[in-house]
Amino acid sequence: MTRTVLRGGRVLDGTGALPADGDVAIEHGRIAEVGPGLDGDTEIDVTGRTILPGFLDCHVHVVFSGVDPFRMQHEPFSYQFYAAARNLAATVDTGVTTVRDAGGADAGMKKALSDGLIEGPRLRTAITVLGQTGGHTDGWSASGETVRLLVPHPGRPDMIVDGPDEMRRRVRELVRAGADVIKICTSGGVLSPSDDPRHGHFSPEEIEVCVAEAAAAGLGVMAHAQGTAGIKNAVRAGVHSIEHGVHLDDEAIELMLARGTWLVPTLIAGRALLRDVDTGATRLPPAVLDKARAVTAEHLASIRRAVDAGVPIALGTDSGVFPHGSNLDELALLGEAGLSPVDALRAGTARAAQLLGLGDELGTVEPGKIADLVVVDGDPLDLTGYGKRITEVFQSGHLVRSR
């Protein structure tokens, strides 16, 4: 038995406590002990730095490497899977040790990670994204051509469903394909060419069928929901989390509080997308670009209202819409939305683990938990440039990154 001790630093354990001096001992891939003056067979000096739980990102797309539709039309189908290996490695590099993929990654990618064929964070998968005809997952354009962001394959069912019966069947297909969560679009979106983010999508009955079928298989539902009507319909139907939440009003916030619905803001997504357009890294149709600008202007104010009201927040980024590896830039934006530094960090650790159903194993630095840990240089309560200050990343007690 080898006992490794991270010695000489401080611990910010994710429980809501402030940083305190202490060591962390690791045995058999788990946290064995936390406290001062610990001994081990191997010691790693982290003097002047702080140990935190590994971060969790509750909304990524690992098969996307930016969403330039012109480029994506000319990439071979299998290219996305090789790119995903690079994207997963960039994600763990930045200190994110667990992600929930919100559409794209399939069971094969999850197995490749668990078997050690590729490296990256622990992976929870939605596999595909369900939307209605003319909705956020419909790539139909005015020319009559269709450009799909996620092309179906044997392990990834089609995205478009209409009516309760189709919804029921498609959710069952996703359960069969190994989904850990079901992703549904109850409003329009930005990147889809022919819809409006403010409009609600799917009937209440369709959403209720989705939630019921997922629940029958022990799964929750995450809802892409930007418009107010789509948010309310999703919450009333019993979805587990609202993704984006761009146009929240008081009634929507009250519903979320009453039902314990989580909010995953993805504040960085719109800003990063517009940045990439401005630098020429991404090309978007004018109508899509107009939507991106309009959504970004409203988004932060909406999330501030939710934070003020006490809606439970978990970190998510929509990485893949923009390049992977800047996930922890979301922390500073959560601070802008009104979360304290400790609460913003909890949103990316303990709270995110709770949302994903992993709170018994991950998200805090406590004895018995899996030793997914990061070490950060500088002030751990300074949320700026966080990913660049991560010096070590551990998964199950193994040092996987060291700068």
mmCIF file of C-alpha atoms in Angstrom:
data_model
loop_
_atom_site.group_PDB
_atom_site.id
_atom_site.type_symbol
_atom_site.label_atom_id
_atom_site.label_comp_id
_atom_site.label_asym_id
_atom_site.label_seq_id
_atom_site.Cartn_x
_atom_site.Cartn_y
_atom_site.Cartn_z
ATOM 1 C CA MET A 1 0.000 0.000 0.000
ATOM 2 C CA THR A 2 1.309 3.452 -0.961
ATOM 3 C CA ARG A 3 0.137 6.491 0.932
ATOM 4 C CA THR A 4 0.691 9.801 -0.855
ATOM 5 C CA VAL A 5 0.490 13.064 1.060
ATOM 6 C CA LEU A 6 0.042 16.521 -0.420
ATOM 7 C CA ARG A 7 1.915 18.514 2.191
ATOM 8 C CA GLY A 8 2.390 22.111 3.221
ATOM 9 C CA GLY A 9 -0.526 23.834 1.532
ATOM 10 C CA ARG A 10 -4.054 24.846 2.347
ATOM 11 C CA VAL A 11 -7.332 23.045 1.711
ATOM 12 C CA LEU A 12 -10.513 24.558 0.287
ATOM 13 C CA ASP A 13 -12.717 21.532 0.743
ATOM 14 C CA GLY A 14 -15.840 22.485 -1.225
ATOM 15 C CA THR A 15 -18.183 22.329 1.760
ATOM 16 C CA GLY A 16 -18.479 26.114 1.978
ATOM 17 C CA ALA A 17 -15.673 26.538 4.508
ATOM 18 C CA LEU A 18 -12.888 29.040 3.887
ATOM 19 C CA PRO A 19 -9.379 27.783 3.014
ATOM 20 C CA ALA A 20 -7.444 26.366 5.972
ATOM 21 C CA ASP A 21 -3.930 25.002 6.442
ATOM 22 C CA GLY A 22 -3.800 21.252 6.021
ATOM 23 C CA ASP A 23 -2.444 18.196 4.243
ATOM 24 C CA VAL A 24 -4.333 15.571 2.233
ATOM 25 C CA ALA A 25 -3.437 11.862 2.350
ATOM 26 C CA ILE A 26 -4.404 9.547 -0.533
ATOM 27 C CA GLU A 27 -4.650 5.748 -0.386
ATOM 28 C CA HIS A 28 -6.148 3.326 -2.923
ATOM 29 C CA GLY A 29 -7.348 6.224 -5.072
ATOM 30 C CA ARG A 30 -9.381 7.805 -2.281
ATOM 31 C CA ILE A 31 -8.878 10.542 0.273
ATOM 32 C CA ALA A 32 -7.720 8.819 3.450
ATOM 33 C CA GLU A 33 -7.205 11.785 5.754
ATOM 34 C CA VAL A 34 -7.311 15.586 5.805
ATOM 35 C CA GLY A 35 -5.477 17.617 8.430
ATOM 36 C CA PRO A 36 -2.150 19.043 9.567
ATOM 37 C CA GLY A 37 1.113 17.105 9.902
ATOM 38 C CA LEU A 38 0.164 13.974 7.937
ATOM 39 C CA ASP A 39 2.781 11.369 7.010
ATOM 40 C CA GLY A 40 3.019 9.288 3.850
ATOM 41 C CA ASP A 41 5.226 6.983 1.821
ATOM 42 C CA THR A 42 5.367 9.627 -0.911
ATOM 43 C CA GLU A 43 5.058 13.343 -0.338
ATOM 44 C CA ILE A 44 4.280 16.137 -2.793
ATOM 45 C CA ASP A 45 5.164 19.632 -1.628
ATOM 46 C CA VAL A 46 2.324 22.088 -2.323
ATOM 47 C CA THR A 47 3.594 24.868 -0.077
ATOM 48 C CA GLY A 48 2.003 28.195 -0.943
ATOM 49 C CA ARG A 49 -0.786 26.564 -2.932
ATOM 50 C CA THR A 50 -4.306 25.323 -2.229
ATOM 51 C CA ILE A 51 -5.876 21.880 -2.685
ATOM 52 C CA LEU A 52 -9.458 21.774 -4.003
ATOM 53 C CA PRO A 53 -11.782 19.075 -5.314
ATOM 54 C CA GLY A 54 -11.485 18.369 -9.015
ATOM 55 C CA PHE A 55 -13.930 20.563 -10.906
ATOM 56 C CA LEU A 56 -17.068 19.285 -12.630
ATOM 57 C CA ASP A 57 -18.521 20.900 -15.759
ATOM 58 C CA CYS A 58 -22.192 20.035 -16.170
ATOM 59 C CA HIS A 59 -22.562 21.133 -19.803
ATOM 60 C CA VAL A 60 -19.986 20.395 -22.513
ATOM 61 C CA HIS A 61 -19.946 19.002 -26.053
ATOM 62 C CA VAL A 62 -16.714 17.093 -26.476
ATOM 63 C CA VAL A 63 -17.263 16.183 -30.156
ATOM 64 C CA PHE A 64 -17.584 19.869 -31.109
ATOM 65 C CA SER A 65 -14.451 21.936 -31.681
ATOM 66 C CA GLY A 66 -16.189 25.228 -32.298
ATOM 67 C CA VAL A 67 -19.371 25.373 -34.361
ATOM 68 C CA ASP A 68 -18.386 26.831 -37.693
ATOM 69 C CA PRO A 69 -20.995 25.160 -39.955
ATOM 70 C CA PHE A 70 -18.957 25.870 -43.085
ATOM 71 C CA ARG A 71 -15.965 23.989 -41.715
ATOM 72 C CA MET A 72 -18.029 21.160 -40.255
ATOM 73 C CA GLN A 73 -19.675 20.401 -43.620
ATOM 74 C CA HIS A 74 -16.282 19.435 -45.025
ATOM 75 C CA GLU A 75 -14.987 17.282 -42.157
ATOM 76 C CA PRO A 76 -15.265 13.497 -42.539
ATOM 77 C CA PHE A 77 -17.807 11.936 -40.200
ATOM 78 C CA SER A 78 -15.244 10.140 -38.016
ATOM 79 C CA TYR A 79 -13.066 13.233 -37.533
ATOM 80 C CA GLN A 80 -15.208 14.359 -34.582
ATOM 81 C CA PHE A 81 -14.146 11.349 -32.506
ATOM 82 C CA TYR A 82 -10.436 12.003 -32.936
ATOM 83 C CA ALA A 83 -11.008 15.665 -32.149
ATOM 84 C CA ALA A 84 -12.935 14.638 -29.034
ATOM 85 C CA ALA A 85 -9.835 12.856 -27.689
ATOM 86 C CA ARG A 86 -7.919 16.120 -27.974
ATOM 87 C CA ASN A 87 -10.806 18.067 -26.415
ATOM 88 C CA LEU A 88 -11.061 15.693 -23.464
ATOM 89 C CA ALA A 89 -7.330 16.025 -22.796
ATOM 90 C CA ALA A 90 -7.586 19.831 -22.886
ATOM 91 C CA THR A 91 -10.462 19.670 -20.393
ATOM 92 C CA VAL A 92 -8.618 17.626 -17.787
ATOM 93 C CA ASP A 93 -5.559 19.841 -18.312
ATOM 94 C CA THR A 94 -7.533 22.799 -16.987
ATOM 95 C CA GLY A 95 -8.574 20.998 -13.772
ATOM 96 C CA VAL A 96 -11.980 19.641 -14.797
ATOM 97 C CA THR A 97 -12.021 15.976 -13.813
ATOM 98 C CA THR A 98 -15.701 15.187 -14.544
ATOM 99 C CA VAL A 99 -18.013 16.433 -17.296
ATOM 100 C CA ARG A 100 -21.593 15.927 -18.382
ATOM 101 C CA ASP A 101 -21.643 15.857 -22.170
ATOM 102 C CA ALA A 102 -24.846 17.550 -23.321
ATOM 103 C CA GLY A 103 -24.951 15.901 -26.733
ATOM 104 C CA GLY A 104 -22.475 14.172 -29.017
ATOM 105 C CA ALA A 105 -20.399 11.750 -26.942
ATOM 106 C CA ASP A 106 -21.604 8.156 -27.049
ATOM 107 C CA ALA A 107 -21.082 4.959 -25.082
ATOM 108 C CA GLY A 108 -17.970 4.081 -27.068
ATOM 109 C CA MET A 109 -16.244 7.274 -25.999
ATOM 110 C CA LYS A 110 -17.178 6.622 -22.399
ATOM 111 C CA LYS A 111 -15.739 3.097 -22.597
ATOM 112 C CA ALA A 112 -12.559 4.329 -24.285
ATOM 113 C CA LEU A 113 -12.008 6.639 -21.315
ATOM 114 C CA SER A 114 -12.721 3.970 -18.713
ATOM 115 C CA ASP A 115 -10.429 1.494 -20.500
ATOM 116 C CA GLY A 116 -7.606 4.016 -20.704
ATOM 117 C CA LEU A 117 -7.491 4.225 -24.504
ATOM 118 C CA ILE A 118 -7.813 8.013 -24.247
ATOM 119 C CA GLU A 119 -7.359 10.421 -21.362
ATOM 120 C CA GLY A 120 -9.780 12.948 -20.030
ATOM 121 C CA PRO A 121 -12.391 13.641 -17.375
ATOM 122 C CA ARG A 122 -14.996 11.217 -16.098
ATOM 123 C CA LEU A 123 -17.839 11.320 -18.577
ATOM 124 C CA ARG A 124 -21.608 11.414 -18.165
ATOM 125 C CA THR A 125 -23.479 11.429 -21.461
ATOM 126 C CA ALA A 126 -26.755 12.611 -22.955
ATOM 127 C CA ILE A 127 -25.650 11.057 -26.298
ATOM 128 C CA THR A 128 -27.934 13.241 -28.426
ATOM 129 C CA VAL A 129 -30.211 16.265 -28.082
ATOM 130 C CA LEU A 130 -33.974 16.036 -28.640
ATOM 131 C CA GLY A 131 -35.752 18.887 -30.391
ATOM 132 C CA GLN A 132 -38.835 19.421 -32.529
ATOM 133 C CA THR A 133 -39.084 19.987 -36.264
ATOM 134 C CA GLY A 134 -38.031 23.581 -36.832
ATOM 135 C CA GLY A 135 -36.414 23.670 -33.420
ATOM 136 C CA HIS A 136 -32.916 23.937 -31.991
ATOM 137 C CA THR A 137 -31.769 20.560 -33.334
ATOM 138 C CA ASP A 138 -33.176 21.047 -36.841
ATOM 139 C CA GLY A 139 -30.407 22.134 -39.206
ATOM 140 C CA TRP A 140 -32.749 22.964 -42.083
ATOM 141 C CA SER A 141 -31.820 26.186 -43.875
ATOM 142 C CA ALA A 142 -33.690 28.490 -46.235
ATOM 143 C CA SER A 143 -31.884 26.939 -49.216
ATOM 144 C CA GLY A 144 -33.509 23.616 -48.396
ATOM 145 C CA GLU A 145 -30.204 22.111 -47.313
ATOM 146 C CA THR A 146 -29.849 20.568 -43.863
ATOM 147 C CA VAL A 147 -26.601 20.846 -41.899
ATOM 148 C CA ARG A 148 -26.800 18.668 -38.799
ATOM 149 C CA LEU A 149 -24.497 19.335 -35.880
ATOM 150 C CA LEU A 150 -24.975 15.725 -34.729
ATOM 151 C CA VAL A 151 -25.353 13.154 -37.489
ATOM 152 C CA PRO A 152 -27.113 9.974 -36.253
ATOM 153 C CA HIS A 153 -25.155 6.728 -36.086
ATOM 154 C CA PRO A 154 -25.851 3.295 -34.508
ATOM 155 C CA GLY A 155 -24.924 4.559 -31.052
ATOM 156 C CA ARG A 156 -26.442 8.044 -31.411
ATOM 157 C CA PRO A 157 -30.165 8.247 -32.286
ATOM 158 C CA ASP A 158 -31.598 11.077 -34.360
ATOM 159 C CA MET A 159 -32.318 14.412 -32.721
ATOM 160 C CA ILE A 160 -35.722 15.404 -34.131
ATOM 161 C CA VAL A 161 -38.929 14.112 -32.520
ATOM 162 C CA ASP A 162 -42.552 15.237 -32.874
ATOM 163 C CA GLY A 163 -45.447 14.107 -30.715
ATOM 164 C CA PRO A 164 -45.656 12.080 -27.505
ATOM 165 C CA ASP A 165 -45.298 8.688 -29.207
ATOM 166 C CA GLU A 166 -42.088 9.635 -31.014
ATOM 167 C CA MET A 167 -40.776 11.172 -27.806
ATOM 168 C CA ARG A 168 -41.458 8.003 -25.841
ATOM 169 C CA ARG A 169 -39.697 5.834 -28.411
ATOM 170 C CA ARG A 170 -36.678 8.101 -28.745
ATOM 171 C CA VAL A 171 -36.107 8.316 -24.993
ATOM 172 C CA ARG A 172 -36.242 4.518 -24.851
ATOM 173 C CA GLU A 173 -33.692 4.360 -27.678
ATOM 174 C CA LEU A 174 -31.398 6.670 -25.722
ATOM 175 C CA VAL A 175 -31.741 4.545 -22.611
ATOM 176 C CA ARG A 176 -30.837 1.526 -24.732
ATOM 177 C CA ALA A 177 -27.808 3.398 -26.114
ATOM 178 C CA GLY A 178 -26.496 3.992 -22.591
ATOM 179 C CA ALA A 179 -27.457 7.601 -21.854
ATOM 180 C CA ASP A 180 -26.856 8.868 -18.311
ATOM 181 C CA VAL A 181 -29.251 11.794 -18.780
ATOM 182 C CA ILE A 182 -31.816 12.862 -21.388
ATOM 183 C CA LYS A 183 -31.343 16.240 -23.086
ATOM 184 C CA ILE A 184 -34.377 18.055 -24.493
ATOM 185 C CA CYS A 185 -34.815 21.504 -26.066
ATOM 186 C CA THR A 186 -37.881 23.279 -24.727
ATOM 187 C CA SER A 187 -37.057 26.540 -26.475
ATOM 188 C CA GLY A 188 -35.347 27.729 -29.593
ATOM 189 C CA GLY A 189 -31.641 28.447 -29.601
ATOM 190 C CA VAL A 190 -28.921 30.633 -31.024
ATOM 191 C CA LEU A 191 -26.989 28.376 -33.394
ATOM 192 C CA SER A 192 -30.027 26.813 -35.078
ATOM 193 C CA PRO A 193 -30.918 28.817 -38.201
ATOM 194 C CA SER A 194 -34.715 28.914 -38.239
ATOM 195 C CA ASP A 195 -35.956 29.354 -34.666
ATOM 196 C CA ASP A 196 -36.178 32.005 -31.955
ATOM 197 C CA PRO A 197 -34.630 31.467 -28.481
ATOM 198 C CA ARG A 198 -37.591 33.257 -26.899
ATOM 199 C CA HIS A 199 -40.156 30.749 -28.206
ATOM 200 C CA GLY A 200 -41.241 27.677 -26.270
ATOM 201 C CA HIS A 201 -40.852 24.312 -27.994
ATOM 202 C CA PHE A 202 -42.570 20.964 -27.450
ATOM 203 C CA SER A 203 -46.031 20.768 -25.941
ATOM 204 C CA PRO A 204 -46.367 20.225 -22.188
ATOM 205 C CA GLU A 205 -47.514 16.666 -22.960
ATOM 206 C CA GLU A 206 -44.395 15.926 -25.010
ATOM 207 C CA ILE A 207 -42.136 17.208 -22.221
ATOM 208 C CA GLU A 208 -44.071 15.255 -19.581
ATOM 209 C CA VAL A 209 -43.663 12.047 -21.614
ATOM 210 C CA CYS A 210 -39.920 12.691 -21.865
ATOM 211 C CA VAL A 211 -39.584 13.180 -18.116
ATOM 212 C CA ALA A 212 -41.754 10.154 -17.310
ATOM 213 C CA GLU A 213 -39.872 7.806 -19.657
ATOM 214 C CA ALA A 214 -36.527 9.018 -18.351
ATOM 215 C CA ALA A 215 -37.686 8.565 -14.757
ATOM 216 C CA ALA A 216 -38.840 5.028 -15.514
ATOM 217 C CA ALA A 217 -35.209 4.253 -16.403
ATOM 218 C CA GLY A 218 -33.834 6.100 -13.375
ATOM 219 C CA LEU A 219 -32.625 9.077 -15.395
ATOM 220 C CA GLY A 220 -33.120 12.824 -15.082
ATOM 221 C CA VAL A 221 -33.763 15.337 -17.852
ATOM 222 C CA MET A 222 -31.713 18.422 -18.655
ATOM 223 C CA ALA A 223 -33.521 21.070 -20.669
ATOM 224 C CA HIS A 224 -31.967 23.523 -23.070
ATOM 225 C CA ALA A 225 -34.332 26.355 -22.181
ATOM 226 C CA GLN A 226 -33.612 29.965 -23.062
ATOM 227 C CA GLY A 227 -37.075 31.465 -23.507
ATOM 228 C CA THR A 228 -39.400 32.062 -20.572
ATOM 229 C CA ALA A 229 -42.244 29.835 -21.796
ATOM 230 C CA GLY A 230 -39.870 26.945 -22.474
ATOM 231 C CA ILE A 231 -38.316 27.294 -19.037
ATOM 232 C CA LYS A 232 -41.679 27.215 -17.286
ATOM 233 C CA ASN A 233 -42.993 24.272 -19.288
ATOM 234 C CA ALA A 234 -39.840 22.313 -18.516
ATOM 235 C CA VAL A 235 -39.918 23.068 -14.798
ATOM 236 C CA ARG A 236 -43.620 22.225 -14.501
ATOM 237 C CA ALA A 237 -42.988 18.896 -16.245
ATOM 238 C CA GLY A 238 -40.286 17.995 -13.718
ATOM 239 C CA VAL A 239 -36.965 18.413 -15.539
ATOM 240 C CA HIS A 240 -33.936 18.205 -13.258
ATOM 241 C CA SER A 241 -31.994 21.174 -14.623
ATOM 242 C CA ILE A 242 -32.495 24.230 -16.807
ATOM 243 C CA GLU A 243 -29.558 24.876 -19.118
ATOM 244 C CA HIS A 244 -28.815 28.519 -20.032
ATOM 245 C CA GLY A 245 -31.909 30.178 -18.520
ATOM 246 C CA VAL A 246 -31.517 33.345 -20.583
ATOM 247 C CA HIS A 247 -34.991 34.818 -20.112
ATOM 248 C CA LEU A 248 -36.012 34.062 -16.530
ATOM 249 C CA ASP A 249 -38.897 36.014 -15.022
ATOM 250 C CA ASP A 250 -40.148 36.039 -11.433
ATOM 251 C CA GLU A 251 -42.666 33.265 -12.008
ATOM 252 C CA ALA A 252 -40.046 30.998 -13.575
ATOM 253 C CA ILE A 253 -37.698 31.590 -10.660
ATOM 254 C CA GLU A 254 -40.464 30.871 -8.144
ATOM 255 C CA LEU A 255 -41.292 27.628 -9.947
ATOM 256 C CA MET A 256 -37.639 26.559 -9.892
ATOM 257 C CA LEU A 257 -37.373 27.291 -6.176
ATOM 258 C CA ALA A 258 -40.601 25.433 -5.404
ATOM 259 C CA ARG A 259 -39.515 22.336 -7.337
ATOM 260 C CA GLY A 260 -35.816 22.370 -6.541
ATOM 261 C CA THR A 261 -34.855 22.731 -10.199
ATOM 262 C CA TRP A 262 -31.172 23.372 -10.875
ATOM 263 C CA LEU A 263 -29.828 26.132 -13.116
ATOM 264 C CA VAL A 264 -26.708 25.656 -15.255
ATOM 265 C CA PRO A 265 -26.046 29.165 -16.620
ATOM 266 C CA THR A 266 -23.260 28.643 -19.252
ATOM 267 C CA LEU A 267 -22.528 32.367 -19.147
ATOM 268 C CA ILE A 268 -19.243 32.004 -20.980
ATOM 269 C CA ALA A 269 -20.800 30.492 -24.109
ATOM 270 C CA GLY A 270 -22.225 33.617 -25.720
ATOM 271 C CA ARG A 271 -19.230 35.768 -24.892
ATOM 272 C CA ALA A 272 -16.731 33.234 -26.190
ATOM 273 C CA LEU A 273 -18.748 32.697 -29.370
ATOM 274 C CA LEU A 274 -18.827 36.428 -30.130
ATOM 275 C CA ARG A 275 -15.104 36.698 -29.350
ATOM 276 C CA ASP A 276 -14.336 33.930 -31.831
ATOM 277 C CA VAL A 277 -16.465 35.620 -34.485
ATOM 278 C CA ASP A 278 -14.671 38.923 -33.901
ATOM 279 C CA THR A 279 -11.253 37.275 -34.277
ATOM 280 C CA GLY A 280 -12.303 35.360 -37.393
ATOM 281 C CA ALA A 281 -11.985 31.957 -35.718
ATOM 282 C CA THR A 282 -15.684 31.209 -36.322
ATOM 283 C CA ARG A 283 -18.027 32.169 -39.159
ATOM 284 C CA LEU A 284 -21.754 32.381 -38.495
ATOM 285 C CA PRO A 285 -24.742 33.371 -40.648
ATOM 286 C CA PRO A 286 -25.915 36.962 -39.934
ATOM 287 C CA ALA A 287 -29.225 35.815 -38.396
ATOM 288 C CA VAL A 288 -27.401 33.524 -35.966
ATOM 289 C CA LEU A 289 -24.941 36.263 -35.063
ATOM 290 C CA ASP A 290 -27.802 38.673 -34.322
ATOM 291 C CA LYS A 291 -29.346 36.104 -31.972
ATOM 292 C CA ALA A 292 -26.019 35.572 -30.193
ATOM 293 C CA ARG A 293 -25.661 39.289 -29.508
ATOM 294 C CA ALA A 294 -29.237 39.642 -28.254
ATOM 295 C CA VAL A 295 -28.993 36.632 -25.920
ATOM 296 C CA THR A 296 -25.662 37.676 -24.414
ATOM 297 C CA ALA A 297 -27.013 41.090 -23.471
ATOM 298 C CA GLU A 298 -29.895 39.597 -21.467
ATOM 299 C CA HIS A 299 -28.235 36.522 -20.007
ATOM 300 C CA LEU A 300 -26.198 37.917 -17.114
ATOM 301 C CA ALA A 301 -29.091 39.996 -15.732
ATOM 302 C CA SER A 302 -31.332 36.927 -15.785
ATOM 303 C CA ILE A 303 -28.835 34.796 -13.878
ATOM 304 C CA ARG A 304 -28.319 37.572 -11.326
ATOM 305 C CA ARG A 305 -32.036 37.454 -10.530
ATOM 306 C CA ALA A 306 -31.855 33.691 -10.033
ATOM 307 C CA VAL A 307 -28.789 33.963 -7.792
ATOM 308 C CA ASP A 308 -30.438 36.666 -5.682
ATOM 309 C CA ALA A 309 -33.494 34.431 -5.229
ATOM 310 C CA GLY A 310 -31.436 31.393 -4.169
ATOM 311 C CA VAL A 311 -31.946 29.098 -7.189
ATOM 312 C CA PRO A 312 -29.388 26.234 -6.931
ATOM 313 C CA ILE A 313 -26.554 26.851 -9.395
ATOM 314 C CA ALA A 314 -24.109 24.352 -10.908
ATOM 315 C CA LEU A 315 -21.230 25.218 -13.212
ATOM 316 C CA GLY A 316 -21.570 24.492 -16.916
ATOM 317 C CA THR A 317 -19.922 26.115 -19.906
ATOM 318 C CA ASP A 318 -21.158 24.764 -23.263
ATOM 319 C CA SER A 319 -17.506 24.123 -24.137
ATOM 320 C CA GLY A 320 -17.344 22.871 -27.695
ATOM 321 C CA VAL A 321 -19.420 25.789 -28.919
ATOM 322 C CA PHE A 322 -16.062 27.508 -28.351
ATOM 323 C CA PRO A 323 -12.654 25.809 -27.937
ATOM 324 C CA HIS A 324 -12.189 23.456 -24.998
ATOM 325 C CA GLY A 325 -9.863 24.183 -22.099
ATOM 326 C CA SER A 326 -11.193 27.497 -20.791
ATOM 327 C CA ASN A 327 -13.924 25.919 -18.633
ATOM 328 C CA LEU A 328 -12.861 27.600 -15.404
ATOM 329 C CA ASP A 329 -13.284 31.076 -16.904
ATOM 330 C CA GLU A 330 -16.961 30.497 -16.022
ATOM 331 C CA LEU A 331 -16.050 30.962 -12.333
ATOM 332 C CA ALA A 332 -15.387 34.687 -12.732
ATOM 333 C CA LEU A 333 -18.679 35.094 -14.606
ATOM 334 C CA LEU A 334 -20.550 33.359 -11.791
ATOM 335 C CA GLY A 335 -18.922 35.938 -9.532
ATOM 336 C CA GLU A 336 -20.263 38.683 -11.820
ATOM 337 C CA ALA A 337 -23.697 37.099 -11.463
ATOM 338 C CA GLY A 338 -23.557 37.548 -7.689
ATOM 339 C CA LEU A 339 -22.086 34.339 -6.271
ATOM 340 C CA SER A 340 -19.413 34.785 -3.633
ATOM 341 C CA PRO A 341 -16.014 33.259 -4.495
ATOM 342 C CA VAL A 342 -16.671 30.315 -2.160
ATOM 343 C CA ASP A 343 -20.119 29.725 -3.655
ATOM 344 C CA ALA A 344 -18.822 30.024 -7.230
ATOM 345 C CA LEU A 345 -16.198 27.379 -6.445
ATOM 346 C CA ARG A 346 -18.851 25.193 -4.812
ATOM 347 C CA ALA A 347 -20.954 25.542 -7.983
ATOM 348 C CA GLY A 348 -18.076 23.876 -9.828
ATOM 349 C CA THR A 349 -17.373 21.216 -7.202
ATOM 350 C CA ALA A 350 -19.812 20.075 -4.508
ATOM 351 C CA ARG A 351 -22.930 21.556 -6.108
ATOM 352 C CA ALA A 352 -22.081 20.231 -9.557
ATOM 353 C CA ALA A 353 -21.428 16.776 -8.085
ATOM 354 C CA GLN A 354 -24.812 16.924 -6.369
ATOM 355 C CA LEU A 355 -26.578 17.808 -9.631
ATOM 356 C CA LEU A 356 -24.918 14.886 -11.414
ATOM 357 C CA GLY A 357 -25.802 12.435 -8.648
ATOM 358 C CA LEU A 358 -22.137 12.011 -7.716
ATOM 359 C CA GLY A 359 -22.107 13.864 -4.420
ATOM 360 C CA ASP A 360 -21.352 10.739 -2.380
ATOM 361 C CA GLU A 361 -18.107 10.196 -4.304
ATOM 362 C CA LEU A 362 -16.905 13.533 -5.663
ATOM 363 C CA GLY A 363 -17.045 17.281 -5.133
ATOM 364 C CA THR A 364 -15.457 17.750 -1.698
ATOM 365 C CA VAL A 365 -12.092 17.082 -0.051
ATOM 366 C CA GLU A 366 -13.251 14.671 2.639
ATOM 367 C CA PRO A 367 -12.081 11.238 3.827
ATOM 368 C CA GLY A 368 -13.650 8.436 1.806
ATOM 369 C CA LYS A 369 -14.231 10.471 -1.349
ATOM 370 C CA ILE A 370 -12.531 9.604 -4.641
ATOM 371 C CA ALA A 371 -9.244 11.526 -4.811
ATOM 372 C CA ASP A 372 -10.050 13.780 -7.749
ATOM 373 C CA LEU A 373 -8.112 16.862 -6.691
ATOM 374 C CA VAL A 374 -6.554 19.998 -8.116
ATOM 375 C CA VAL A 375 -3.887 22.302 -6.734
ATOM 376 C CA VAL A 376 -4.114 26.017 -7.510
ATOM 377 C CA ASP A 377 -1.443 28.683 -7.200
ATOM 378 C CA GLY A 378 -2.155 32.123 -5.764
ATOM 379 C CA ASP A 379 -5.269 33.254 -3.932
ATOM 380 C CA PRO A 380 -7.884 30.485 -4.267
ATOM 381 C CA LEU A 381 -10.673 33.044 -3.809
ATOM 382 C CA ASP A 382 -9.492 35.118 -6.769
ATOM 383 C CA LEU A 383 -11.652 33.736 -9.576
ATOM 384 C CA THR A 384 -9.767 35.353 -12.460
ATOM 385 C CA GLY A 385 -7.567 33.198 -14.684
ATOM 386 C CA TYR A 386 -8.298 30.132 -12.576
ATOM 387 C CA GLY A 387 -7.502 27.436 -15.116
ATOM 388 C CA LYS A 388 -4.098 28.930 -15.845
ATOM 389 C CA ARG A 389 -3.175 28.712 -12.168
ATOM 390 C CA ILE A 390 -3.899 24.992 -11.768
ATOM 391 C CA THR A 391 -0.522 23.324 -11.120
ATOM 392 C CA GLU A 392 -1.512 19.694 -10.446
ATOM 393 C CA VAL A 393 -4.502 17.544 -11.366
ATOM 394 C CA PHE A 394 -5.236 14.183 -9.726
ATOM 395 C CA GLN A 395 -7.772 11.568 -10.807
ATOM 396 C CA SER A 396 -8.447 8.696 -8.407
ATOM 397 C CA GLY A 397 -5.244 9.664 -6.636
ATOM 398 C CA HIS A 398 -3.068 9.507 -9.764
ATOM 399 C CA LEU A 399 -1.200 12.625 -10.813
ATOM 400 C CA VAL A 400 -2.363 13.150 -14.404
ATOM 401 C CA ARG A 401 -1.128 16.714 -14.962
ATOM 402 C CA SER A 402 1.715 18.717 -13.431
ATOM 403 C CA ARG A 403 2.916 22.114 -14.568
#
